[in-house]
Coordinates of C-alpha atoms in Angstrom, one line a residue:
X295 CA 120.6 33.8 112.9
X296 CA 119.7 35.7 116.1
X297 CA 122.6 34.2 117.7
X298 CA 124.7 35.0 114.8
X299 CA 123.9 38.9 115.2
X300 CA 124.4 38.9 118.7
X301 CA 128.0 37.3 118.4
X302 CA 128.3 40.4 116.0
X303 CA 126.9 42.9 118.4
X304 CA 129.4 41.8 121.3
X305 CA 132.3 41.9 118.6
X306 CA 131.5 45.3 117.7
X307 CA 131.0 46.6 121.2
X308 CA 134.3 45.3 122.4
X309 CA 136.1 46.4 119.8
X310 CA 134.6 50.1 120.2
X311 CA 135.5 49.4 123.9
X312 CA 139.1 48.6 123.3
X313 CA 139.8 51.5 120.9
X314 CA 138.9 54.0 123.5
X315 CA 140.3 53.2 126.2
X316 CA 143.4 51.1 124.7
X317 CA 144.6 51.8 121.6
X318 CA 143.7 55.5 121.7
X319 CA 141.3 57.7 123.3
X320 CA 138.5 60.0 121.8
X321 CA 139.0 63.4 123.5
X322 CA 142.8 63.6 122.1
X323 CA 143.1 67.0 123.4
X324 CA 142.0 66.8 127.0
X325 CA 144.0 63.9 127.3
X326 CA 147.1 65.9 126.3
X327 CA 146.4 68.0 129.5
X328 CA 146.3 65.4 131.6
X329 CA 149.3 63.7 130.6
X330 CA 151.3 66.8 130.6
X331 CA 150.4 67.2 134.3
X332 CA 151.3 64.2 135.2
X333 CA 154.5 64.4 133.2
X334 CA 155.3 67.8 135.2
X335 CA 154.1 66.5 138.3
X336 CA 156.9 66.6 141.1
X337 CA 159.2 68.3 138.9
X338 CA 161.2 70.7 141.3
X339 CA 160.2 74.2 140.8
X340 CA 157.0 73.9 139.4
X341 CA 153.6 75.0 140.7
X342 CA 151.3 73.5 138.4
X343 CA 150.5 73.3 134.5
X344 CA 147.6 74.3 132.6
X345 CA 146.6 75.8 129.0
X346 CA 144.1 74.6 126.7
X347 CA 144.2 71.5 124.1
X348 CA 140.8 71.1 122.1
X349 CA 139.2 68.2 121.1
X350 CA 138.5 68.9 117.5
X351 CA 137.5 65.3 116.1
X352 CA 137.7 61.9 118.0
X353 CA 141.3 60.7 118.4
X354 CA 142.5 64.5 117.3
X355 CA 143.1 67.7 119.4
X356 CA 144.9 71.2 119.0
X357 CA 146.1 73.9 121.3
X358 CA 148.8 75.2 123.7
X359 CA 149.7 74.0 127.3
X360 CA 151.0 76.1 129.9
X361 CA 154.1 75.1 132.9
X362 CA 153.6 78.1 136.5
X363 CA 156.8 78.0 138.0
X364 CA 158.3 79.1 141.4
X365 CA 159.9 82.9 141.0
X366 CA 161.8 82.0 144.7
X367 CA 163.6 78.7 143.2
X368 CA 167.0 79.5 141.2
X369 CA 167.5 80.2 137.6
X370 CA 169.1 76.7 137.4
X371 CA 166.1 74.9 138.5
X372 CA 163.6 76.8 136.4
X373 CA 166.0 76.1 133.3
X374 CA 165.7 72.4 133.9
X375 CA 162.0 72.6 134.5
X376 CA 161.2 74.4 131.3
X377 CA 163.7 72.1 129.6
X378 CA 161.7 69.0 130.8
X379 CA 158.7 71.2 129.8
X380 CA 159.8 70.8 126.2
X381 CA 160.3 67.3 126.2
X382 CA 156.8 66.4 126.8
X383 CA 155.7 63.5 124.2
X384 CA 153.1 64.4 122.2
X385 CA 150.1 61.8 121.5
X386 CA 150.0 61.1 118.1
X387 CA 146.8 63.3 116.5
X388 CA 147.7 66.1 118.7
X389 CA 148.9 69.1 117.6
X390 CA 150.2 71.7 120.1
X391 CA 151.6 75.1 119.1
X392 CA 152.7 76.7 122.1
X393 CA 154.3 76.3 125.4
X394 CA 153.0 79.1 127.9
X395 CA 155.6 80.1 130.8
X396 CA 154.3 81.6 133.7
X397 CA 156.1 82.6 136.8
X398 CA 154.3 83.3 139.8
X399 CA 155.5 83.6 143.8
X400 CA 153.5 81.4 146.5
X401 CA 154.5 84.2 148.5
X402 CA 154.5 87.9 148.9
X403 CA 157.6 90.3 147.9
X404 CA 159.6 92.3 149.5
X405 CA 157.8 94.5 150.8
X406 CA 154.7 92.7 151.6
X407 CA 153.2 93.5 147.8
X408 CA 152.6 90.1 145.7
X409 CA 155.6 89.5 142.7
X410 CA 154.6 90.9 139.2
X411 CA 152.9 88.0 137.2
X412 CA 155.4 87.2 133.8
X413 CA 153.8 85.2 130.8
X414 CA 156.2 84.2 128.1
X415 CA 155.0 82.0 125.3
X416 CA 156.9 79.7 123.5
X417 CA 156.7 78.6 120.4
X418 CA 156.3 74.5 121.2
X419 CA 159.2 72.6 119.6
X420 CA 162.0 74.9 119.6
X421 CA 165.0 75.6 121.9
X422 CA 163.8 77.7 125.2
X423 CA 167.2 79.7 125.6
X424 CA 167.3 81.7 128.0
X425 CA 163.8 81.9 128.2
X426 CA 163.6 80.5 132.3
X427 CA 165.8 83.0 133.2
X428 CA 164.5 86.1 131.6
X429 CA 161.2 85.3 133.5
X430 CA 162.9 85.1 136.6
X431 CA 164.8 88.0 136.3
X432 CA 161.5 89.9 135.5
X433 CA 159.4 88.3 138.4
X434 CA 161.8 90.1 140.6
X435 CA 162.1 93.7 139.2
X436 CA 160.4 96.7 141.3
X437 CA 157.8 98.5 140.4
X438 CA 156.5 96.0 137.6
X439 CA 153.3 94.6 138.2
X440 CA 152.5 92.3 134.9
X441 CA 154.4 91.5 131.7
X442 CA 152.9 88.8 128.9
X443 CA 154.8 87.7 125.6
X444 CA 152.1 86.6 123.6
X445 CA 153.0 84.8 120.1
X446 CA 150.7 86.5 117.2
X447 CA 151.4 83.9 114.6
X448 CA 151.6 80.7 116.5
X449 CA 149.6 78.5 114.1
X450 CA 152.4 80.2 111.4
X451 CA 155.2 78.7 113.4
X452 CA 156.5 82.4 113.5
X453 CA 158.7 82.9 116.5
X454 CA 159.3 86.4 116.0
X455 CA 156.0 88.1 115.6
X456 CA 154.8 88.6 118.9
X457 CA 153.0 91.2 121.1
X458 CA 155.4 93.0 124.2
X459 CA 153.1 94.0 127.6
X460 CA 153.8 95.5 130.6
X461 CA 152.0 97.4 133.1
X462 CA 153.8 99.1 135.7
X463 CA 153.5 100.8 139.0
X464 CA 152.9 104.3 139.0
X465 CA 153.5 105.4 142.3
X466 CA 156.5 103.2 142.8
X467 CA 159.1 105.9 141.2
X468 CA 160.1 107.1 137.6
X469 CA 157.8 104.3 135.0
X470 CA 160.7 105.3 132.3
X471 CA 163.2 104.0 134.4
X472 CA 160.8 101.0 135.1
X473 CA 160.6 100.3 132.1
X474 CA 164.2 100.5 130.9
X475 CA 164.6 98.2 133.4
X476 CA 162.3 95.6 132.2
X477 CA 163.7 96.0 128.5
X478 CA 167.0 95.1 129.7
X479 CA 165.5 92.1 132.0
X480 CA 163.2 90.8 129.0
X481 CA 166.2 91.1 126.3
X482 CA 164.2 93.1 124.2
X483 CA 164.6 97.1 123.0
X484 CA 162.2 99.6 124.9
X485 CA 160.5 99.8 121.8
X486 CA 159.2 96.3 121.6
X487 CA 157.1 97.2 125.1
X488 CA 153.4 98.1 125.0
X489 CA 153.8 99.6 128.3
X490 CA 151.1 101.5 130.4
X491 CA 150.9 102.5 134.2
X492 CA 148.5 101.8 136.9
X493 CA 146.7 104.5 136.2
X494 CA 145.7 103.9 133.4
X495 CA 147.7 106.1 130.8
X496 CA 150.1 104.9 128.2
X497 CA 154.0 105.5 128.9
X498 CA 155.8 107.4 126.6
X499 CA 159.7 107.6 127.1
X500 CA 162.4 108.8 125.1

């Protein structure tokens, strides 16, 4: 009888054994992450990945990931980068909702001053566009020092309501013409732009 329920106990154990680390694995989410970066890993023109996937239950996990790209590489290669970005395969029990774009510079402008830092989110399983190279376009602009799409409805799957920032450089010339400049760059109308300067006021133009 004791050997019976020790047979048992060994069953039971392997089979808990096999589960996590085969078939699938308990922290769903964080696993998510790690495949992603292994998926972008040596893609030309990226930097790194990051974001956030939760582990919500075992085997199930929610949240958004995020792709850094290189602002000095080409339009071209950030296109296929983001396009590969999109193709990740999802583990089954994981949901993700967004794919974060960032575009940084490993090194300085032109002038010595670091590039602007550009988030765009995307909402995850739909067609980027053009959305590679309106961040590159932006990471190179003058006198623009952050800008951030942010999704406000992403659990919604609502790809239009969204949240415009900029901040821009208040001694690097007129911050209307700034931020005409970065309306044109983003695709977006003036309006769309919660802008304010460096020094800390709103800007008001028009």
């Amino acid at each position: 009888m004791r050997l019976m329920r020790g047979l048992v106990g060994v069953v039971l154990a392997t089979a808990c054994v096999v589960a996590l680390s085969g078939c699938s694995r308990a922290n769903a989410g964080s696993a998510a992450e790690d495949d992603f970066a292994q998926f972008m890993a040596d893609t030309d023109g990226v930097t790194g990945t990051g974001g956030f996937v939760s582990n919500n239950l075992p085997f199930l996990g929610s949240g958004d990931l995020e792709v850094e790209l290189d602002a000095t590489r080409d339009e071209q290669v950030l296109e296929r980068a983001v396009q590969r970005a999109t193709e990740f395969d999802v583990p089954a029990g994981v949901t993700l909702y967004t794919l974060g774009v960032r575009v940084t510079s490993p090194g300085d402008g032109a002038e010595g001053e670091p590039r602007p830092g550009i988030l765009i989110e995307h909402l995850w399983g739909t067609p980027p566009g053009d959305l590679a190279a309106r961040a590159a376009v932006l990471s190179r602009l003058d006198g623009l020092i952050d800008y951030s799409e942010t999704l406000d409805d992403a659990h919604g799957h609502d790809a239009d309501a969204r949240t415009i920032r900029a901040l821009i450089d208040s001694a690097s010339g007129d911050v209307c013409e700034h931020l005409m400049s970065i309306a044109e760059a983003a695709h977006v109308s003036e309006d769309e732009i919660v802008a304010s300067a460096s020094s800390g006021s709103p800007v008001r133009c028009g």
